[in-house]
XYZ file of C-alpha atoms in Angstrom:
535
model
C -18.382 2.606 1.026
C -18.717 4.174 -2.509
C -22.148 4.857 -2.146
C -21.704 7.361 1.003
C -19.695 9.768 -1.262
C -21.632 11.890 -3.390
C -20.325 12.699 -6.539
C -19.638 16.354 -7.152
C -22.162 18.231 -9.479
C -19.823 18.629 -12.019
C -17.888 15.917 -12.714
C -18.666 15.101 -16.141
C -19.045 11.348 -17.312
C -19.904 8.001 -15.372
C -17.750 7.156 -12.676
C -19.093 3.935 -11.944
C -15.976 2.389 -14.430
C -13.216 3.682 -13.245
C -14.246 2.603 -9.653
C -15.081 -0.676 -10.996
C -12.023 -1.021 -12.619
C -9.889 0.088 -9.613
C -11.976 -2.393 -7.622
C -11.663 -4.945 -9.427
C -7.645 -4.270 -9.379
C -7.765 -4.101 -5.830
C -8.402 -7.816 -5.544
C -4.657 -8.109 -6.373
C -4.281 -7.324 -2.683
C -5.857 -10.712 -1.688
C -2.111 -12.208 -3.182
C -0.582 -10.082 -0.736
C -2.592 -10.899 2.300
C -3.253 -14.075 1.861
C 0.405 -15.150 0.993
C 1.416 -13.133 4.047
C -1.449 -14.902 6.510
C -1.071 -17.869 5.602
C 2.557 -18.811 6.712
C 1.751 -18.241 10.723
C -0.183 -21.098 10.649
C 1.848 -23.533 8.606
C 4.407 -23.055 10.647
C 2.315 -24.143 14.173
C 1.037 -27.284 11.606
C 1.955 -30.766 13.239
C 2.623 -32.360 10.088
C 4.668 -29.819 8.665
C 7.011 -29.566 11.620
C 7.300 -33.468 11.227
C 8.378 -33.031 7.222
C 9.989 -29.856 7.580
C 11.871 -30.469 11.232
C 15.885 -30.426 10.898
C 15.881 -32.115 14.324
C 15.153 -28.976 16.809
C 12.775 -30.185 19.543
C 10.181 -28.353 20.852
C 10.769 -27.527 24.822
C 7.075 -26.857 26.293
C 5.771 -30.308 23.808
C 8.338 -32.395 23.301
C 7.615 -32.534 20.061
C 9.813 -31.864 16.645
C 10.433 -27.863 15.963
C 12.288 -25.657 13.990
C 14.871 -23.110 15.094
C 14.455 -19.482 15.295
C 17.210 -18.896 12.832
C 14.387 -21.262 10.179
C 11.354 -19.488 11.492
C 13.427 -16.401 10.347
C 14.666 -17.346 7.542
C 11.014 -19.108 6.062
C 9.398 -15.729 7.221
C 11.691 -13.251 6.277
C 12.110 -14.942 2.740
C 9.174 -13.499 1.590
C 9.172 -9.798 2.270
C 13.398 -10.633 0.724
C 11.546 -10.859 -2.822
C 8.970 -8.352 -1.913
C 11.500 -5.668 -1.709
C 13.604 -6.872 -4.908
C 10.462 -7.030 -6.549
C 8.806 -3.770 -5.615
C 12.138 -2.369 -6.837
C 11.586 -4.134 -9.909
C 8.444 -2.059 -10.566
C 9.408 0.694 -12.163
C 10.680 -1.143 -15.176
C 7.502 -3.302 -15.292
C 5.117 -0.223 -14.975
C 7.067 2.074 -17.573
C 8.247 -0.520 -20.441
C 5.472 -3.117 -20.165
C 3.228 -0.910 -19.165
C 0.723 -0.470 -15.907
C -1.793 -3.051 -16.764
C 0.887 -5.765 -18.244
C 3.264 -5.404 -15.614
C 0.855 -6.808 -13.363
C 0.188 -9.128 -15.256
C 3.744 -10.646 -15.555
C 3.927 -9.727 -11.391
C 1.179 -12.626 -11.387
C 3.375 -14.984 -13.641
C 6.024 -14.832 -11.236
C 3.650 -15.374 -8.164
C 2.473 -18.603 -9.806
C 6.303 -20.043 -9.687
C 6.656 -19.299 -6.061
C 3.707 -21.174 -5.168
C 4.700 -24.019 -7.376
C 8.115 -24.183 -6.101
C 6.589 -23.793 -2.664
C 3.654 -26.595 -3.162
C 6.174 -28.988 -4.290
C 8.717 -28.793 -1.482
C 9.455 -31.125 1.069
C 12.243 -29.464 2.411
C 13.445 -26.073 3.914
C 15.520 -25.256 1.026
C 12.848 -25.437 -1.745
C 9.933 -24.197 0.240
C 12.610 -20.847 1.179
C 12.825 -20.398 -2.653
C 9.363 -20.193 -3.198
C 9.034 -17.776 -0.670
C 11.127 -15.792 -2.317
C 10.135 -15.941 -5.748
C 6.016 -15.574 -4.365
C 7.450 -12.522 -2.642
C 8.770 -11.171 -6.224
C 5.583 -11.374 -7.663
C 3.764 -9.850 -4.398
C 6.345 -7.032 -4.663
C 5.669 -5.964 -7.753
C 2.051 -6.503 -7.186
C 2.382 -4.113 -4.566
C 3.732 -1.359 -6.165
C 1.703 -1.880 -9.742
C -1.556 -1.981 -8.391
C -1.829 1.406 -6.204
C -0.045 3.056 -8.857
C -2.689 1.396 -11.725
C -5.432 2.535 -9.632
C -4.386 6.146 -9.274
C -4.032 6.911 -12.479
C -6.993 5.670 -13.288
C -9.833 7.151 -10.414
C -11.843 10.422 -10.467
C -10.288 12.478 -7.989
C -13.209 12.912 -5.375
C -12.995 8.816 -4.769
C -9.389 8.064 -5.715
C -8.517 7.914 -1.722
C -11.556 5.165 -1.523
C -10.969 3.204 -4.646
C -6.899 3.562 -3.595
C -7.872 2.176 0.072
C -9.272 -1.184 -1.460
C -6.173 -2.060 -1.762
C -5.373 -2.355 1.675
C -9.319 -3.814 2.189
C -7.964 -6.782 -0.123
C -4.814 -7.237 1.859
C -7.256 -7.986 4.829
C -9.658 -9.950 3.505
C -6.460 -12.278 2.272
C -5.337 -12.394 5.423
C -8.808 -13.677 6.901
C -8.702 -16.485 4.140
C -5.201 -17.348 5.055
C -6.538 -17.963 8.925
C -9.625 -19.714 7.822
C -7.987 -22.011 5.145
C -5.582 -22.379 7.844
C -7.764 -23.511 10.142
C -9.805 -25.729 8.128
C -6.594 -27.667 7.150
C -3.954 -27.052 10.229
C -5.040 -30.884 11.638
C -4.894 -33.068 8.347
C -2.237 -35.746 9.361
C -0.772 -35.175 5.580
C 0.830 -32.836 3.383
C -2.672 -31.565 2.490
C -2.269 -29.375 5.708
C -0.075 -27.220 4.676
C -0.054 -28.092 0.513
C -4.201 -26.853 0.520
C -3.645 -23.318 2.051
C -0.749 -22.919 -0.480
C -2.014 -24.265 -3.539
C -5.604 -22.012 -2.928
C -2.858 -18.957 -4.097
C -3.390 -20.161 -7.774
C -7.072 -19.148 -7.680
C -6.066 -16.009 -6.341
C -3.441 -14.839 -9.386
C -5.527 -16.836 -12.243
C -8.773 -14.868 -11.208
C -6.603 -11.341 -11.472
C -4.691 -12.208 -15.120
C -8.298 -13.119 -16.241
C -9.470 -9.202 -15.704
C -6.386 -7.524 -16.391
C -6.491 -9.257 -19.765
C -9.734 -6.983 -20.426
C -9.190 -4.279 -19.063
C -7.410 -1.327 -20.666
C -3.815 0.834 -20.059
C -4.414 3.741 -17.849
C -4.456 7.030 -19.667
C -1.272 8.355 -17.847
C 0.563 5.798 -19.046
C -0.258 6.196 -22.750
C 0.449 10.113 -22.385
C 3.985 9.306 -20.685
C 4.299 7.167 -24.278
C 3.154 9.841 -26.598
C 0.684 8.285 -27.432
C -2.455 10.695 -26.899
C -4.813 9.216 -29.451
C -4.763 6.352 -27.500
C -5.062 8.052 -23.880
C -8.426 9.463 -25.419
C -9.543 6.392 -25.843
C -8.814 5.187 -22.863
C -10.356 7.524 -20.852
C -13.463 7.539 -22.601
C -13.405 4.088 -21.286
C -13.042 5.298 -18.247
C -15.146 7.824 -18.216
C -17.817 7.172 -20.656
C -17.877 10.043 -22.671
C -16.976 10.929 -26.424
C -13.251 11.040 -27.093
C -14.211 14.819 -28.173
C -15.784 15.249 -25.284
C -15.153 18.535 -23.918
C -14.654 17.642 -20.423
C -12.425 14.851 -21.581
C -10.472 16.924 -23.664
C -9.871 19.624 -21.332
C -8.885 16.611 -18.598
C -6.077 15.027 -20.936
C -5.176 18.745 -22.172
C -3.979 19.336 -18.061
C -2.657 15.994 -18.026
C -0.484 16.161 -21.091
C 0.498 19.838 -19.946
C 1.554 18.610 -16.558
C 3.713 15.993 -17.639
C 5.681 18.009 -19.961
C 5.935 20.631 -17.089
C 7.394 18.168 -14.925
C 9.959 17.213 -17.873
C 10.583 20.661 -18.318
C 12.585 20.423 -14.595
C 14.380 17.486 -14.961
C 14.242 14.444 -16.954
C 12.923 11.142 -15.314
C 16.062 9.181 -13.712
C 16.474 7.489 -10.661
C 18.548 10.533 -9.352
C 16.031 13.208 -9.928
C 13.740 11.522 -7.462
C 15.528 12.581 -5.001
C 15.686 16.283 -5.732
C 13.745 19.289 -4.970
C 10.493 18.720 -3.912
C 10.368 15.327 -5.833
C 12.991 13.904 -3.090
C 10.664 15.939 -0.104
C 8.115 13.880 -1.835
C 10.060 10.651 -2.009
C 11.165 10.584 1.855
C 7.627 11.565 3.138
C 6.219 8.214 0.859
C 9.424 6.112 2.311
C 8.928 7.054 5.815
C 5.004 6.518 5.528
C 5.496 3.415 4.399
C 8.435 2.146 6.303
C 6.211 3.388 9.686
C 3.578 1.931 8.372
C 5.005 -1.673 9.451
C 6.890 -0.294 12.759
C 3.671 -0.209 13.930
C 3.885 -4.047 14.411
C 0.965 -4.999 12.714
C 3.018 -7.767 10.938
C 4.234 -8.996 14.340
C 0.481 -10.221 14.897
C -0.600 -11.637 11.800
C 3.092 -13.014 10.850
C 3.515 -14.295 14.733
C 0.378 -14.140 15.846
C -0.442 -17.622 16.539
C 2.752 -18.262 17.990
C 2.508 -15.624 20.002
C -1.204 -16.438 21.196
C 0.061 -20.233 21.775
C 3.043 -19.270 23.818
C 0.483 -17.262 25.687
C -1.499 -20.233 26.902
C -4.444 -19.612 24.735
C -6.283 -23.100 24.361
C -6.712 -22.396 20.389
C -4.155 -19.737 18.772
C -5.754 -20.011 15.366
C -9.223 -18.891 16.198
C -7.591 -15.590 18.077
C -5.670 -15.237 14.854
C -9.374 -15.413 12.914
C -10.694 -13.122 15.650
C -8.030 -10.427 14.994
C -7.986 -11.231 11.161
C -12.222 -10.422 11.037
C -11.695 -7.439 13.014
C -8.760 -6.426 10.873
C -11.072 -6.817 7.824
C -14.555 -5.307 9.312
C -12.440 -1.943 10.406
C -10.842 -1.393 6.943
C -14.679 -0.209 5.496
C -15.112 2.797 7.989
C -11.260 3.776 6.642
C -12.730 3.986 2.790
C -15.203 6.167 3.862
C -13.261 8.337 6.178
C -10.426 8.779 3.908
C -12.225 11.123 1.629
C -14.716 12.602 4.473
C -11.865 13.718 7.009
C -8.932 13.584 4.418
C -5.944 11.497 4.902
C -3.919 14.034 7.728
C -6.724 13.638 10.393
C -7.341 9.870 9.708
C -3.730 8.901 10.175
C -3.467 11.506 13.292
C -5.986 10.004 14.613
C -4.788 5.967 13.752
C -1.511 6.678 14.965
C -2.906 8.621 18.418
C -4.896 5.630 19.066
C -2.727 2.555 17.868
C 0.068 4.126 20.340
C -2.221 4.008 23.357
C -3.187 0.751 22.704
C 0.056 -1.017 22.284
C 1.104 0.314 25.432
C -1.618 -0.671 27.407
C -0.815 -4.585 25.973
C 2.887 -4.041 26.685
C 1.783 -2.680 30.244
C -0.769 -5.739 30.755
C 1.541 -8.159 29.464
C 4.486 -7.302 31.310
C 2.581 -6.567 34.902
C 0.348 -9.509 34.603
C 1.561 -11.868 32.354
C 0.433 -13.717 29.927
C -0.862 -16.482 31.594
C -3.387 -15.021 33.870
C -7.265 -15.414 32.447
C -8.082 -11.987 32.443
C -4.603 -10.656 31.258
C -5.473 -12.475 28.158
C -8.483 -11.152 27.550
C -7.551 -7.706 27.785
C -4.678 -8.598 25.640
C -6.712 -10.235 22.719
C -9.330 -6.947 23.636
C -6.620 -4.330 23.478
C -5.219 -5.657 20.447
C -8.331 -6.110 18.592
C -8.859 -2.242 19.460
C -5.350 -1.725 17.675
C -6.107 -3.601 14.787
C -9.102 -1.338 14.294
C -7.236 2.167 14.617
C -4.655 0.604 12.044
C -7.136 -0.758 9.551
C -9.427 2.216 9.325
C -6.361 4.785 8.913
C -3.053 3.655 8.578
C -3.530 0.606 7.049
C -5.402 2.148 3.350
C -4.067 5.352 3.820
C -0.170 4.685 3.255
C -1.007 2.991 0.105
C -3.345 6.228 -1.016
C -0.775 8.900 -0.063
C 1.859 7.395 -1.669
C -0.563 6.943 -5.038
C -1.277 9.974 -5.616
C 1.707 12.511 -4.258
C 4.595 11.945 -7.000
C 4.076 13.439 -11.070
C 3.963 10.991 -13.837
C 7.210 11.193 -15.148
C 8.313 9.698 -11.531
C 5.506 8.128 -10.318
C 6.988 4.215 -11.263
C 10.353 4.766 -9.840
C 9.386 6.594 -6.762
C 6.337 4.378 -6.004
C 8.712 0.908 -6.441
C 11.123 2.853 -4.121
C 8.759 4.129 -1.596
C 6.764 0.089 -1.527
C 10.467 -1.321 -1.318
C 10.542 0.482 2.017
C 7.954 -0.709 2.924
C 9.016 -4.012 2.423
C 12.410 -3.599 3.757
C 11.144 -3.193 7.251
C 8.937 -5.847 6.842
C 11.628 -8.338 6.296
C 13.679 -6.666 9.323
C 10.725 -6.969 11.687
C 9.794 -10.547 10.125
C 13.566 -11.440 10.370
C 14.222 -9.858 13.904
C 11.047 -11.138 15.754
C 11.679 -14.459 16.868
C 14.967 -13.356 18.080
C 13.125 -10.290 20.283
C 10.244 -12.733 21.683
C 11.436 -15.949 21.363
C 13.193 -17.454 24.798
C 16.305 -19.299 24.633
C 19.981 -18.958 24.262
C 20.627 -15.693 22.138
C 17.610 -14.197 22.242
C 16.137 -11.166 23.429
C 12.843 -12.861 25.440
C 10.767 -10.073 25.465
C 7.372 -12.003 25.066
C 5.113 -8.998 25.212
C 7.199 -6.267 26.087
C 8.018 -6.113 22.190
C 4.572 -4.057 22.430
C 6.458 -1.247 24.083
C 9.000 -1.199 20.938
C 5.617 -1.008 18.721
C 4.042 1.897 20.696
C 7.002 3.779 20.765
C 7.046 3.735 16.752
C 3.296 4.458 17.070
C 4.450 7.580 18.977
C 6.736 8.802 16.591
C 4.108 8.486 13.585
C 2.190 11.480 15.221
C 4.676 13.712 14.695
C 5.780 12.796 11.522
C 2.618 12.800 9.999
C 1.982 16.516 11.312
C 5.302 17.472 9.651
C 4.778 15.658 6.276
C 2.068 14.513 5.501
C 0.117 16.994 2.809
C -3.787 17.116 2.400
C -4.411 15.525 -0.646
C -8.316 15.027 -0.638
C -10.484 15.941 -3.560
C -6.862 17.520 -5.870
C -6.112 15.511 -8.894
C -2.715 13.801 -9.181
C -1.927 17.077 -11.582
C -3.353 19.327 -8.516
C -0.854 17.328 -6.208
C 1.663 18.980 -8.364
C 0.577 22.388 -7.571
C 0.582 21.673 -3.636
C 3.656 20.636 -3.583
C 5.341 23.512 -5.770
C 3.485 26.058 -3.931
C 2.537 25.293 -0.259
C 6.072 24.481 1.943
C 4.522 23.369 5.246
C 2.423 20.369 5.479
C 0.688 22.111 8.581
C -0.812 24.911 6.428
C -1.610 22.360 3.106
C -5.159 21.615 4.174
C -6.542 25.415 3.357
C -4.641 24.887 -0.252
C -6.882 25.690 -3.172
C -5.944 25.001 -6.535
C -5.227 28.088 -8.791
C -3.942 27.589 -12.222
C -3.760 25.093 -14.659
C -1.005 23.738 -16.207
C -2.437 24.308 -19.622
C -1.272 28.372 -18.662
C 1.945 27.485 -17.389
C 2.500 26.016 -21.136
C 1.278 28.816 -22.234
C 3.556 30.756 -20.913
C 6.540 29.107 -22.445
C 7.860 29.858 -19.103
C 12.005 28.360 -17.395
C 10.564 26.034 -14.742
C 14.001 25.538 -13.880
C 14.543 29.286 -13.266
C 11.322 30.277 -11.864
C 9.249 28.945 -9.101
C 5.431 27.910 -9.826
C 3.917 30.664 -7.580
C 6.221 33.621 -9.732
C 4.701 31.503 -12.943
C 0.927 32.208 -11.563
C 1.802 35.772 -10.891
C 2.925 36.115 -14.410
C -0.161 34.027 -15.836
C -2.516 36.273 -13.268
C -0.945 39.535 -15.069
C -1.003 37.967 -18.803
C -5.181 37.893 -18.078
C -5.205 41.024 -16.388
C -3.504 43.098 -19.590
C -5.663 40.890 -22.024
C -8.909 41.969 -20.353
C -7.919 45.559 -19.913
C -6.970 44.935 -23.981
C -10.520 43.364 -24.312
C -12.101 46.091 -22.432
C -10.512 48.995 -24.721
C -11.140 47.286 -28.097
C -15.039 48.095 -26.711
């Protein structure tokens, strides 16, 4: 949705390549969605039970099974690396850099789908989950941090929301491939929609090969020569470029500001309004999968099966299109409403929704004809609230709220959250729906758990969450060192530059930013009353 945003009148340069570069890194997402999709339906496959089976049988069939302690473990596997790996980040970003960090992330991908392709058995095809789930990790983290640092500021939410666009479009090819292969009496069933993952990775090593560091990154290196260049990329203008002078000036000035409070360790991200910072991005992102999204598209077809539907996987494809289709308005509405109304309004309508499934589901049951319709309805309606706000949205906040000198750490920390509650909800799932000795049974009562979490999100993101829309990452800086309530952050206006706070040669440490301005308001105030007189 690009094209609906109009460019402000004076933005200087092109910025038709940053976008296409952030676009283009965005794709990265497909890994993640895809790899996530895809297992649902291997798991429902015929032949793979048959290969896979350790002798569980299958009550409602008959036919061979695996245990909800496998389904777990196969599942959960996955987001296991995903958090090690997000973790893993922050060394990858800040050593090998943005652009070859993700490039490595894809390396490490590529062995978890070999290791996964090849195996035969539970043991080998768990270790390629995990190591997949490395690479995804720090996939996860790289990318929304790459893109950031590298989008004009009036379109960073967009370009920043891709992300989350690519995630869903993964997850649609994961049910399609799925589908296409799910009734192959071989080990192409379940070998095809694993194998496709190599396309995926090859296609985003082939770009990232091309395309360059992001500025940021080269001024966190000292390297500014270089960040000019760069830029101009970026940008398309002259490395002496007024415009993209003044731009790296403010960059450059913020950083060292930033350094100027505290050096860049693990423990300073959680101090001052760097750890405020840190637990709003952990939070968002940790919420982000309480809101059970991953129960459907991890579950889903289980879940749709169980429920008597005559073919799970082409509810899954329902809900995956839908998922996909509602991500666009999102892209668009990020930067027109600003990301505290769009995630009000997702998590207002993704709570009323799960509880009218819960209350359907529980009241009617799941094996009525028109309980399942308004089921697969009401979810579909979920989907869309969660796609076109909370779904980009958590990946943009968390992009664009921490400085440079902590962005790597606290974005690998922050994605690691994320992460962590995906394993626990991939992990505890079977054992909350699944019937049988040990476990919970709650079929689709779980929904109630979901909408409750939903619930909560409303009133954390009214406490938290800062408007960010239209302030450059340094401008983020300014929000957060002068405006204390998240409530009162969307009438914020930007008012000095970081360029005068160097200036200055002012104690960050000792002095607040606000009682820097009022010194930098006076220093122009005597120096045009000086101007004034020498007339």
């Amino acid at each position: 949705m690009p094209f609906l945003i109009q460019k402000p009148s004076d933005a200087a340069g092109a910025a038709w390549p940053a976008i296409a570069v952030g676009l283009f890194v965005a794709f990265g997402g497909v890994l993640f969605g895809y790899d996530t999709g895809t297992i649902g339906g291997i798991l429902t496959m015929d032949y793979w039970l048959h290969s896979f089976s350790t002798g569980a049988i299958d009550p409602d069939t008959g036919g061979p099974a695996i245990t909800a302690s496998q389904s777990s473990e196969i599942v959960s596997l996955l987001s296991a690396g995903t958090f090690f790996g997000s973790l893993s980040a922050s060394p990858f970003g800040d050593y090998i850099g943005r652009r070859m960090g993700l490039v490595a992330s894809c390396f490490v991908f590529i062995l978890g789908v070999i290791l996964q392709t090849a195996a035969t058995r539970i043991p080998l095809f768990v270790a390629g989950r995990f190591f997949a789930g490395f690479g995804v990790g720090l996939v996860s983290a790289l990318i929304p941090l790459y893109q950031s640092e590298t989008s004009p500021k009036w379109i960073r939410g967009t370009v920043v929301g891709a992300y989350q666009l690519a995630i869903t479009i993964g997850l649609l090819l994961a049910a399609i491939v799925d589908n296409s292969t799910g009734d192959r009496p071989d080990s192409g069933s379940y070998r095809i929609p694993v194998a496709v993952q190599f396309a995926w990775a090859l296609i985003l090593i082939g770009g990232l090969l091309i395309l360059p560091e992001t500025p940021r990154m080269y001024i966190k290196r000292g390297q500014p020569e270089k960040a000019a260049k760069s830029l101009s990329t970026l940008r398309r203008l002259d490395v002496d470029h007024p415009a993209l002078i003044e731009e790296l000036a403010e960059i450059t000035a913020n950083h060292e500001y930033e350094l100027s409070l505290g050096k860049s360790t693990y423990i300073e991200c959680f101090k001052g309004t760097l750890g405020k910072r840190l637990a709003t991005g952990c939070l968002l992102q940790a919420l982000q999968q309480l809101t059970g999204v991953n129960f459907i598209f991890y579950y889903g077809t289980q879940f749709f099966k169980r429920a008597g539907f005559s073919d799970p996987f082409i509810a899954t494809i329902i809900t995956s299109c839908v998922n996909v289709g509602s991500t666009f308005p999102g892209l668009y509405l990020v930067e027109a409403w600003g990301r505290r109304p769009l995630l009000l309004f997702g998590a207002i309508g993704m709570a009323v929704c799960q509880f009218i499934v819960a209350g359907v589901g529980t009241g009617y049951g799941t094996t009525d004809t028109a309980a399942q319709k308004a089921l697969i309805a009401f979810v579909c309606i979920y989907i869309f609230f969660f796609a076109c706000s909370w779904g980009p949205v958590a990946w943009v906040v968390t992009g664009e709220i921490f400085p440079l000198k902590a962005r790597a750490k606290s974005l690998s920390m922050t994605t690691a959250s994320n992460w962590l509650l995906n394993w626990a909800i991939a992990y505890a799932t079977p054992y909350m729906v699944d019937p049988g000795p040990g476990n919970a049974n709650l079929g689709a009562k779980v929904f109630f758990v979901w909408g409750g979490c939903c619930f909560i999100c409303i009133f954390f993101v009214w406490a938290l969450i800062y408007e960010t829309k239209g302030l450059s990452l340094e401008q983020v800086d300014e929000l957060y060192g002068k405006c204390s309530k998240a409530w009162q952050s969307s009438s914020f206006k930007p008012t000095i530059s970081f360029q005068e706070v160097q200036e200055l040669h002012a104690d960050a440490r000792q002095q607040s930013l606000a009682d820097i301005e009022t010194a930098a308001v006076r220093k122009k105030s005597v120096a045009h009353v000086d101007e004034k007189s020498a007339y």
